[in-house]
CSV table of C-alpha atoms in Angstrom, one decimal:
chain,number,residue,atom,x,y,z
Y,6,UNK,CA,132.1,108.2,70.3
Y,7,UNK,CA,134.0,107.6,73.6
Y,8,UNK,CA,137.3,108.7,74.4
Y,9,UNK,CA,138.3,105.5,74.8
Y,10,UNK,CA,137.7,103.8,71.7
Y,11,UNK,CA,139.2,106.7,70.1
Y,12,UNK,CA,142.3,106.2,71.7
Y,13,UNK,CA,142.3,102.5,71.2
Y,14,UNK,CA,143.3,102.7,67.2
Y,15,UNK,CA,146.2,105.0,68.6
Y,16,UNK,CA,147.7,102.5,71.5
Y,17,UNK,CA,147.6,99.6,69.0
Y,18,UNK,CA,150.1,99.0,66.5
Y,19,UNK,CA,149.7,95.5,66.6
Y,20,UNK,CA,147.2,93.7,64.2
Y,21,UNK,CA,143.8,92.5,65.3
Y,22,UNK,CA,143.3,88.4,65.5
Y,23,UNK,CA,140.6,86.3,66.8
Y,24,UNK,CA,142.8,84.6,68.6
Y,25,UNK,CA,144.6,87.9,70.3
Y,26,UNK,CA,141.0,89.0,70.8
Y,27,UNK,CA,140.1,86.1,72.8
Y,28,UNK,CA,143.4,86.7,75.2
Y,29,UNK,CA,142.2,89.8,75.6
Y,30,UNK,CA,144.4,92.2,73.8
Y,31,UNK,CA,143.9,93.9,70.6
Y,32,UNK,CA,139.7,95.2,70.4
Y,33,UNK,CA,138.8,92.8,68.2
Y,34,UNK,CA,135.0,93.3,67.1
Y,35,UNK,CA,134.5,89.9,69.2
Y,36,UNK,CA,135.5,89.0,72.8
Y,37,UNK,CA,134.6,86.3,75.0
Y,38,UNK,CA,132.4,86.6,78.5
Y,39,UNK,CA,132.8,83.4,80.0
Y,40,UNK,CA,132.0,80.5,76.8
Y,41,UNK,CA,129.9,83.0,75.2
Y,42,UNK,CA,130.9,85.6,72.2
Y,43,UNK,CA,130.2,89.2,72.4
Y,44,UNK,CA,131.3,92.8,71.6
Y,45,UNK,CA,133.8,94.7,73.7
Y,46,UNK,CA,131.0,96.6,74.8
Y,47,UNK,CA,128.7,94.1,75.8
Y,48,UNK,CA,131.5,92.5,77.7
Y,49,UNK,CA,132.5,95.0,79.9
Y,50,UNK,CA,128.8,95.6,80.8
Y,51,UNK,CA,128.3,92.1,81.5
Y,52,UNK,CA,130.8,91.8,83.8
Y,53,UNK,CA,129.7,95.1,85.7
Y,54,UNK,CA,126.5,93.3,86.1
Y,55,UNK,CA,128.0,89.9,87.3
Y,56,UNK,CA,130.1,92.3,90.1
Y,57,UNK,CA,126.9,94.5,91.0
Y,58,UNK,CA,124.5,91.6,91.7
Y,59,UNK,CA,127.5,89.6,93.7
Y,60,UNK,CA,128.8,92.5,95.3
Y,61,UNK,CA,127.2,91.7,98.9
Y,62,UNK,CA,127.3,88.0,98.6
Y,63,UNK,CA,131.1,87.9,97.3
Y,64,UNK,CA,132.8,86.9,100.4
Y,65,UNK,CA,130.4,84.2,101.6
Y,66,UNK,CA,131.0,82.6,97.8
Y,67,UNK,CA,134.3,82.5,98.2
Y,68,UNK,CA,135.1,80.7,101.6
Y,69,UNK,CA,131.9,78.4,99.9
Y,70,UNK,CA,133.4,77.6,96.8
Y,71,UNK,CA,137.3,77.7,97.5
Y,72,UNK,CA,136.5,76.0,101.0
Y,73,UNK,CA,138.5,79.1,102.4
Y,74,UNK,CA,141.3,78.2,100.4
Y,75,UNK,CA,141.0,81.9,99.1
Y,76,UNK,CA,142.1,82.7,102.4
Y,77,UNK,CA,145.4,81.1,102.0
Y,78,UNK,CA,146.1,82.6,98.4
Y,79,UNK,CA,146.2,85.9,100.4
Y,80,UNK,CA,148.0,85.2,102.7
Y,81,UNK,CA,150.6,83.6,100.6
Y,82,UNK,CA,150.6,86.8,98.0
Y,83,UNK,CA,150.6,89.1,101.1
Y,84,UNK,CA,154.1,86.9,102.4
Y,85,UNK,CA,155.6,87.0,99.2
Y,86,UNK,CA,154.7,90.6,98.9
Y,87,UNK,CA,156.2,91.3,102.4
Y,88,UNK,CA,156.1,95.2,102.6
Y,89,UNK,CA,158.1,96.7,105.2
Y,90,UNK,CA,156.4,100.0,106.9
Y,91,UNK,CA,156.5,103.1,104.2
Y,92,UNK,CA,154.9,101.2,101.4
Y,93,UNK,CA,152.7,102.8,98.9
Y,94,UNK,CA,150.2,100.2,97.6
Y,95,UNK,CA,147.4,100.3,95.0
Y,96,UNK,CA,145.5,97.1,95.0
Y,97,UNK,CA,143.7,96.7,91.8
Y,98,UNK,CA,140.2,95.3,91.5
Y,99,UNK,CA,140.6,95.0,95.4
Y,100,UNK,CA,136.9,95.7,95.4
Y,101,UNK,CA,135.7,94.4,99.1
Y,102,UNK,CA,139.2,94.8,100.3
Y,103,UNK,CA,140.8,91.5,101.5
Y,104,UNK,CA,144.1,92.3,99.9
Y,105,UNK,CA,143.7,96.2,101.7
Y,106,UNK,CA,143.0,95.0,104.8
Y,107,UNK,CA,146.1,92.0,105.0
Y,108,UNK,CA,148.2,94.5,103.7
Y,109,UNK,CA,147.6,96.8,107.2
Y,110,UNK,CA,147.7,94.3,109.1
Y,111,UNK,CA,151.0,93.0,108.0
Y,112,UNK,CA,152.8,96.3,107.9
Y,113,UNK,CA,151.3,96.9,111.4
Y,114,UNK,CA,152.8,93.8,113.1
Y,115,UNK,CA,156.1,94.5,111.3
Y,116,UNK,CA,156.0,97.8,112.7
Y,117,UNK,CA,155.2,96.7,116.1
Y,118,UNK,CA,158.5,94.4,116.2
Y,119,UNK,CA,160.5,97.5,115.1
Y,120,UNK,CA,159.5,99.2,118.0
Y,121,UNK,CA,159.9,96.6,120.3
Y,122,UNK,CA,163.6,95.5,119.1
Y,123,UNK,CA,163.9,100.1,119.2
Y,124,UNK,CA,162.6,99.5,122.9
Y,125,UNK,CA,164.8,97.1,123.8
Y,126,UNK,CA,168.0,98.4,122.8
Y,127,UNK,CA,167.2,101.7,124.9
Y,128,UNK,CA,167.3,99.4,128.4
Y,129,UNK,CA,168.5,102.8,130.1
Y,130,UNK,CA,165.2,105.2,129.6
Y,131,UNK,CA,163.4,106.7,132.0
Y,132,UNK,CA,159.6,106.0,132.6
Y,133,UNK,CA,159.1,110.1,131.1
Y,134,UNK,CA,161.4,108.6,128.0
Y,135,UNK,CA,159.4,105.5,127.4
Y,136,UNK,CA,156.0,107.2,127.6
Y,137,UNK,CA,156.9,109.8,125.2
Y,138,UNK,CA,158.7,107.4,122.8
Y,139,UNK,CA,155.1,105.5,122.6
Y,140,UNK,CA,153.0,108.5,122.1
Y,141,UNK,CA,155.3,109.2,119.0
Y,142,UNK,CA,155.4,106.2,117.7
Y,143,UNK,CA,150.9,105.6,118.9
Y,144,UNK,CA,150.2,108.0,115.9
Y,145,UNK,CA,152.7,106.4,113.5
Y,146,UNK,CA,151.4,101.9,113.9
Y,147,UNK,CA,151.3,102.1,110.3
Y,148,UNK,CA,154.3,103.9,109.5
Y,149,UNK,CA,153.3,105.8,106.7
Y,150,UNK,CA,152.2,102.7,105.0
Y,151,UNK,CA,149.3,103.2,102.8
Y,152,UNK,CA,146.8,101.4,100.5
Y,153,UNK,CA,144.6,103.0,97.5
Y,154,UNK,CA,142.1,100.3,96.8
Y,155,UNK,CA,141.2,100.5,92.6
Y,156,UNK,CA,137.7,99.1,91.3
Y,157,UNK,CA,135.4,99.8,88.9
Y,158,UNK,CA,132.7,98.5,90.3
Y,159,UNK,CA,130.8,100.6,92.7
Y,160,UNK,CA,129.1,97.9,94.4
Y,161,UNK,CA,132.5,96.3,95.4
Y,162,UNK,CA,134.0,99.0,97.0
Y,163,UNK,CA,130.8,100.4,99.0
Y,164,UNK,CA,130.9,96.4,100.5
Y,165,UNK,CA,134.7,96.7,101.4
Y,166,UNK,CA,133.9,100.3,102.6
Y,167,UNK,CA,131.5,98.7,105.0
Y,168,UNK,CA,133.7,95.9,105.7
Y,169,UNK,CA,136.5,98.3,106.8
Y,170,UNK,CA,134.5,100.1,109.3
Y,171,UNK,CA,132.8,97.0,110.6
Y,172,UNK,CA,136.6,95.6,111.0
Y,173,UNK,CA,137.8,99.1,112.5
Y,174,UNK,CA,140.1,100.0,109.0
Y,175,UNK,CA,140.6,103.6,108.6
Y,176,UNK,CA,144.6,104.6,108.8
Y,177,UNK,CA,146.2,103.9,105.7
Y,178,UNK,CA,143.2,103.3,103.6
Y,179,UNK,CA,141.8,104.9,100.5
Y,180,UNK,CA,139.2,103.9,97.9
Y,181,UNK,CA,138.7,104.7,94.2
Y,182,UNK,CA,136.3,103.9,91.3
Y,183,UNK,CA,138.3,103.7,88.5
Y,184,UNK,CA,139.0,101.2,85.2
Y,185,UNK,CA,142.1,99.2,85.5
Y,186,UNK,CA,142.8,99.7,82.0
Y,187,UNK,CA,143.1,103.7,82.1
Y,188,UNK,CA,144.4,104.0,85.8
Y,189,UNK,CA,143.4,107.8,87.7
Y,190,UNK,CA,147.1,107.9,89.1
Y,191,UNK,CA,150.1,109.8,87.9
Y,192,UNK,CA,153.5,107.5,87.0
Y,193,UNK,CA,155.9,106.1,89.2
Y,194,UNK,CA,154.0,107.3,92.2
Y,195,UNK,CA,153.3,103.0,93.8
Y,196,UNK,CA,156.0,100.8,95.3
Y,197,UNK,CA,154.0,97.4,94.9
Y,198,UNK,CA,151.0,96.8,92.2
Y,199,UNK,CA,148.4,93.7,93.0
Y,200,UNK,CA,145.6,92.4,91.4
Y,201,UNK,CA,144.1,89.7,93.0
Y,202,UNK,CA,141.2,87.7,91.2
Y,203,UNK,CA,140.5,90.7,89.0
Y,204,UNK,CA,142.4,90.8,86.0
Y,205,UNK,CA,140.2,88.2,84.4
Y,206,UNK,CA,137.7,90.1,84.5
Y,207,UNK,CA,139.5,93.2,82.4
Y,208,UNK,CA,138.5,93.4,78.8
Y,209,UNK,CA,142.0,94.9,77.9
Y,210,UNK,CA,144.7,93.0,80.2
Y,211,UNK,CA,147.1,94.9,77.8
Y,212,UNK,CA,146.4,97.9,78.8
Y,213,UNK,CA,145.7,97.3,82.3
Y,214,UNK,CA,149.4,95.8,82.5
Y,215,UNK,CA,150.4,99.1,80.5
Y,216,UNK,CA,149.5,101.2,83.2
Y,217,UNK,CA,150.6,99.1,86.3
Y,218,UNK,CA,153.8,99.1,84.4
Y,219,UNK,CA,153.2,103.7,84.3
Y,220,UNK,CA,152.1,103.8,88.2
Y,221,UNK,CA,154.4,101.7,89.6
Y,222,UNK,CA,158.2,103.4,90.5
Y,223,UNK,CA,161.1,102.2,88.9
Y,224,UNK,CA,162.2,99.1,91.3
Y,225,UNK,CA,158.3,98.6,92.0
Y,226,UNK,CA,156.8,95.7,92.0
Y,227,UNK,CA,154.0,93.9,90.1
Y,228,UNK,CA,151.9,91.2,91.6
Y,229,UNK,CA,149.0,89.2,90.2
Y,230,UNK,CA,147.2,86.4,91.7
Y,231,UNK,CA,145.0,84.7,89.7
Y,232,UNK,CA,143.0,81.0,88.4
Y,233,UNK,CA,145.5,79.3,86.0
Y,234,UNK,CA,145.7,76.7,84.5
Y,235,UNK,CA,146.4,72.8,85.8
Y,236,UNK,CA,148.8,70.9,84.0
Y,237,UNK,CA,148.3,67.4,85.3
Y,238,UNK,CA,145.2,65.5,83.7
Y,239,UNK,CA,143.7,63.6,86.5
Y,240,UNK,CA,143.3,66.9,88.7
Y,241,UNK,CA,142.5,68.8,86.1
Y,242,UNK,CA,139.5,66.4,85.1
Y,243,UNK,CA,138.6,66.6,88.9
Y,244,UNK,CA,138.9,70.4,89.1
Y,245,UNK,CA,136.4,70.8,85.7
Y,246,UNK,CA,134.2,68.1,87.7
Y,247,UNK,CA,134.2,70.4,90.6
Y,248,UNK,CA,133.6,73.6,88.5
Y,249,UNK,CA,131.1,73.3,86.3
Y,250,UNK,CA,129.0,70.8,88.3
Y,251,UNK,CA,129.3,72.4,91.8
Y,252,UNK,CA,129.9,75.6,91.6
Y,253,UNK,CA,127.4,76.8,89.8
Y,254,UNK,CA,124.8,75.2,92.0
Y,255,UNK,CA,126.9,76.9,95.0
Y,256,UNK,CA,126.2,79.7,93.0
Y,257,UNK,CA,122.3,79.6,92.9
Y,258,UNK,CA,121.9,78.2,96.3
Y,259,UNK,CA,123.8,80.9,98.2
Y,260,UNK,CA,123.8,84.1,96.2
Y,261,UNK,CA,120.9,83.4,93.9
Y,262,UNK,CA,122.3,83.6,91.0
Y,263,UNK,CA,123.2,80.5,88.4
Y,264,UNK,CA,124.2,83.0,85.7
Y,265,UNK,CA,127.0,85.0,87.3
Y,266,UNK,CA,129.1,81.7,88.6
Y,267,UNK,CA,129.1,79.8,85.4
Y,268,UNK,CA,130.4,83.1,84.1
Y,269,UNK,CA,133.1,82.8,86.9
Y,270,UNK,CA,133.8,79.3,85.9
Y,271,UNK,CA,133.9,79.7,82.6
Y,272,UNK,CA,136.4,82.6,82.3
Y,273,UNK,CA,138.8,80.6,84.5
Y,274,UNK,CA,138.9,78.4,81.3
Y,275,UNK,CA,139.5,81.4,79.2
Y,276,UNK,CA,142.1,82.8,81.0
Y,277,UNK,CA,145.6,82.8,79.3
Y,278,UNK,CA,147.3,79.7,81.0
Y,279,UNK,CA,150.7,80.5,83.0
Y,280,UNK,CA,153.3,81.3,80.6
Y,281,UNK,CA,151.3,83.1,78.3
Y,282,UNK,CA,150.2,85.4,81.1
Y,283,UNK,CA,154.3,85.9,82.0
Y,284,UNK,CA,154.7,86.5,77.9
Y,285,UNK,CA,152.1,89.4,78.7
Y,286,UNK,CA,153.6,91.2,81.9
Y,287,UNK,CA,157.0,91.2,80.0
Y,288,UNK,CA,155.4,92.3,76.7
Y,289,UNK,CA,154.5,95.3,79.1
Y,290,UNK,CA,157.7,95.9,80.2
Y,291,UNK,CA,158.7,94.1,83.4
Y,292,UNK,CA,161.7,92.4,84.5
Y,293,UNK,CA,162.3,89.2,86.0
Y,294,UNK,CA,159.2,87.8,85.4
Y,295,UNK,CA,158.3,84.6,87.6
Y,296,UNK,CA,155.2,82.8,88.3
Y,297,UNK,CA,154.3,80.5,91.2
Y,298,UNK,CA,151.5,77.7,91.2
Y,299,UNK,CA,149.3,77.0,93.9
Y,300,UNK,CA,147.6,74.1,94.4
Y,301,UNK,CA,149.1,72.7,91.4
Y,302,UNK,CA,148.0,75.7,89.3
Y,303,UNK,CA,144.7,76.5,90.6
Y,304,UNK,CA,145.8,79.7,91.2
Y,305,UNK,CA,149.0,81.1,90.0
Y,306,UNK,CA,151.1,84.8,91.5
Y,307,UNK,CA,152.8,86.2,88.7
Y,308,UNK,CA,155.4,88.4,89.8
Y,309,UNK,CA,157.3,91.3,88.2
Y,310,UNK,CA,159.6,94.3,88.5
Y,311,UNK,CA,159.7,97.8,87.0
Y,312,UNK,CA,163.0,98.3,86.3
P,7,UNK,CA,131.1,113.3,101.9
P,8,UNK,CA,134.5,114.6,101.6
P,9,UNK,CA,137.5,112.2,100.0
P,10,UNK,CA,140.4,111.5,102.3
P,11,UNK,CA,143.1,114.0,102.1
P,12,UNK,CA,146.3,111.9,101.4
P,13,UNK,CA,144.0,110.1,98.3
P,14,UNK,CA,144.0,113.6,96.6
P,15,UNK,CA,147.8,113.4,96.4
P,16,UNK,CA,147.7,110.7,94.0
P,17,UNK,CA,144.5,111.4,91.9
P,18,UNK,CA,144.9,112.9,88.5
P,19,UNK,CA,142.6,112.5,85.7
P,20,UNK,CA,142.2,109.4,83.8
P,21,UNK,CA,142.4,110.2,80.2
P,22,UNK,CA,145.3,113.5,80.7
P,23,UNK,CA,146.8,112.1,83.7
P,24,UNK,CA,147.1,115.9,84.7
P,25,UNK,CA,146.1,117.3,88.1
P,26,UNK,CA,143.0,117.9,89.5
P,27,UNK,CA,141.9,120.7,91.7
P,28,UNK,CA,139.2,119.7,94.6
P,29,UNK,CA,135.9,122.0,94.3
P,30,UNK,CA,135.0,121.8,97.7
P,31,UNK,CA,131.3,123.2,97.1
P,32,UNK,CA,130.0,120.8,94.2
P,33,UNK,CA,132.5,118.0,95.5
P,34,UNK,CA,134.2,117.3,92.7
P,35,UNK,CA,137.5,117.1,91.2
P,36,UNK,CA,138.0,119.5,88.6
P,37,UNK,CA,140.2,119.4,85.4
P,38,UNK,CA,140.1,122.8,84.3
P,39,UNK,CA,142.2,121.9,81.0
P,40,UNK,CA,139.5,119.5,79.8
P,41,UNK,CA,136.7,121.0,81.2
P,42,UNK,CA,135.5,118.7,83.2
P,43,UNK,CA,134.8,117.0,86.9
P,44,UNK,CA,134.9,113.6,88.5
P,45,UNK,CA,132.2,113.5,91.3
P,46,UNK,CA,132.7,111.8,94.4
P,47,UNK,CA,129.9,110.3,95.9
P,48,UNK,CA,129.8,108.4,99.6
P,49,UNK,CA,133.6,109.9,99.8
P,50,UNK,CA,134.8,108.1,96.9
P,51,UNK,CA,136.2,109.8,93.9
P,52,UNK,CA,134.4,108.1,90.7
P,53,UNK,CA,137.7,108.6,88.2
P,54,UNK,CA,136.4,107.0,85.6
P,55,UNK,CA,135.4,109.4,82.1
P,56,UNK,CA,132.0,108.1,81.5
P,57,UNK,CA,130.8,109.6,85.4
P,58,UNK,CA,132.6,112.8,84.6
P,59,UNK,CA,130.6,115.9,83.4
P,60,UNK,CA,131.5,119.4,81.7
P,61,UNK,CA,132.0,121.5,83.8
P,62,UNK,CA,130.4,124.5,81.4
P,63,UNK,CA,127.7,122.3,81.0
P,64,UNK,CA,125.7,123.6,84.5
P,65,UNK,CA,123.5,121.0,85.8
P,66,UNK,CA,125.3,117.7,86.5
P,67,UNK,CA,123.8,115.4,83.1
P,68,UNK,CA,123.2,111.9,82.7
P,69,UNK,CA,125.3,109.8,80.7
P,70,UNK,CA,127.6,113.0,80.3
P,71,UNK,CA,129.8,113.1,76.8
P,72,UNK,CA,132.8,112.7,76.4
P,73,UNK,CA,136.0,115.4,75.6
């Protein structure tokens, strides 16, 4: 019997419902994968497969079926995130590392300013001054900033691997396999927590918010950006329109594979809508829990704080 | 491959969250309470219980057991 099932019985003390199944908390016998019912079991192994056989096309589908928008969503979570030089960040499910890599690039151009504001005040230095200030500071762009990327999928991570070392990412950068839900780090050791277009795809988002709540330090910060739900009818009609008649043929024509992007779509429709989700990050502990739509709730950033 | 040094800082095993030491010869990351080591394979740890083997079991097995 594994570990973890043993273990399961012991974290819950809350009853097991269909419907608490379905939101992916208690371990139900039952679960959903996409429209579809299965065992916990099953489920995790399905998505594994859906990850493994997308792995190298990932990237491609996403500019194809977000239009690049994906881009954007980044970019916003990485503003909102704003890290200043010194952070310690573990990007969940960051499998082919777009998170990772914005991450290093911010903190890099934030460092840059600093030393060009620490240049300018020092107007008096010698030319033997200024050359030795930037060979301290050349060994230090990042400053001390780093990034442990988390996936479980082996597939992902040896694609943002090579995407790192095409791109020239190395400082800074570490990679992991490991389940979101049982997390291979020791408590309070990150200062910001993200999960970007990941925790769908955990069969317990209980426990994975249980132990980004345990990793993060006290004042750290939890970020999720995710599909959500869209309120207003008319888009909402137009965004299932879009989904389940486009995107799967996307799908097949560019990766090949039908299967693996009704899966996608169809777990977006699963997916606790926006306040439930913010019910779940505080059932786990945080503080000042907000969330912030995107394109009218596309996508959705939950934020919250370990305090 | 070896894993990168600062990444062994934060690494401790998933099910006792206790420390693990680096076995520089097999490359894996031992936790000698439980008996058991992660591998790391293409310089990244695998930290998750099913990839992890006894350690008093010699040869590294397929589909090891758990604890």
């Amino acid at each position: 019997v594994r570990l973890w099932r043993c273990r399961c019985p012991a974290l819950l003390s809350r009853p097991a419902g269909a419907l608490r199944a379905s939101r992916g908390l208690a371990a139900g016998p039952e679960m959903h994968f996409g429209f579809q019912t299965v065992t916990e079991e099953e489920r995790r192994e399905k998505i594994y497969q859906v990850f493994e056989s997308v792995a190298k096309k990932y990237d491609v589908m996403n500019d194809s079926m977000t239009l690049g928008i994906h881009r954007v969503w980044k970019d916003i979570l990485m503003h909102k995130m704003n890290p200043c030089p010194g952070t310690l960040l573990l990007d969940v499910a960051g499998g082919t590392g777009d998170i990772a890599f914005r991450f290093i690039n911010y903190v890099r151009s934030v460092r840059q300013r600093q030393l060009q504001r620490k240049l300018k005040h020092n107007q008096n230095l010698s030319w033997q001054e200024i050359f030795e200030s930037y060979q301290k500071d050349k060994f230090n762009s990042l400053g001390d900033s780093q990034v442990v990327v988390c996936d479980i999928n082996r597939e992902m991570l040896k694609v943002g691997k090579q995407k790192a070392q095409h791109l020239g990412y190395s400082e800074g950068l570490s990679w992991v396999l490991g389940n979101a839900e049982e997390l291979p780090f020791d408590d309070d050791k990150f200062d910001v927590y993200t999960i970007a277009f990941g925790i769908r795809n955990v069969t317990r988002i209980d426990l994975a918010l249980q132990e980004a709540y345990r990793v993060l330090k006290p004042g750290g910060r939890f970020l999720c950006l995710e599909f959500s739900h869209v309120s207003n009818p008319i888009l909402s009609r137009l965004y299932d329109l879009y989904s389940f008649q486009v995107i799967p043929v996307l799908g097949e024509v560019i990766a090949g594979d039908w299967k693996s992007y009704q899966y996608l779509v169809e777990s977006i429709r699963r997916f606790p809508p926006q306040e439930e989700l913010k019910a779940m990050i505080e059932d786990a502990g945080f503080f000042k829990v907000h969330y912030e739509n995107l394109n009218f709730g596309i996508v959705a950033i939950h934020s919250g704080f370990k305090l | 491959q070896p894993p990168e040094p600062s990444l062994l800082r934060f690494l401790v095993c998933p099910l006792s969250k206790r420390p693990l030491r680096y076995e520089e010869a097999t490359n894996e990351l031992i936790n000698e309470e439980l008996g058991i080591a992660y591998p790391i394979i293409d310089g990244i740890p695998n930290m998750v219980p099913e990839a992890a083997r006894r350690t008093h079991k010699k040869p590294p097995a397929e589909g090891a057991e758990q604890p």
